[in-house]
Amino acid sequence: MRRGSGQLEESILQLLGEHRELSVSEARELLGADLAHTTVMTALGRLHGKRLVDRERRGRSYVYALRAPVDELPALRAAMRMRTELDTRAERADVLANFVAALDPEDETLLRALLSPESAKD
């Protein structure tokens, strides 16, 4: 049975949220599906490329772990999308200006607080 786009990655993220770290073989076993080792390895590689998981070489293979707690992944994904937009545009100031201009007043206040020197001390 074929999974929908992104379902395998989401399943792997959930598993990594339940376990501290997993190898490709461990993730494949826990998924309980008839998946090829290379399919799980590719999904984990993509998650690493998206900077959602870290990997550490152990022997001849890698062990993967979440970069943030599973409940913080939506915020991390949004931050990565923003980083991608900034990195792919020549006019970074335009990207930031458009982003800030679209903020509602509460979010603008929050952003100002996060950028204040007092916030950096915490």
Coordinates of C-alpha atoms in Angstrom, one line a residue, residues 116-122:
S116 CA 14.8 43.8 22.1
P117 CA 18.2 43.8 23.9
E118 CA 16.5 42.8 27.2
S119 CA 15.3 39.6 25.5
A120 CA 18.8 38.7 24.4
K121 CA 19.9 38.7 28.1
D122 CA 17.6 35.9 29.1

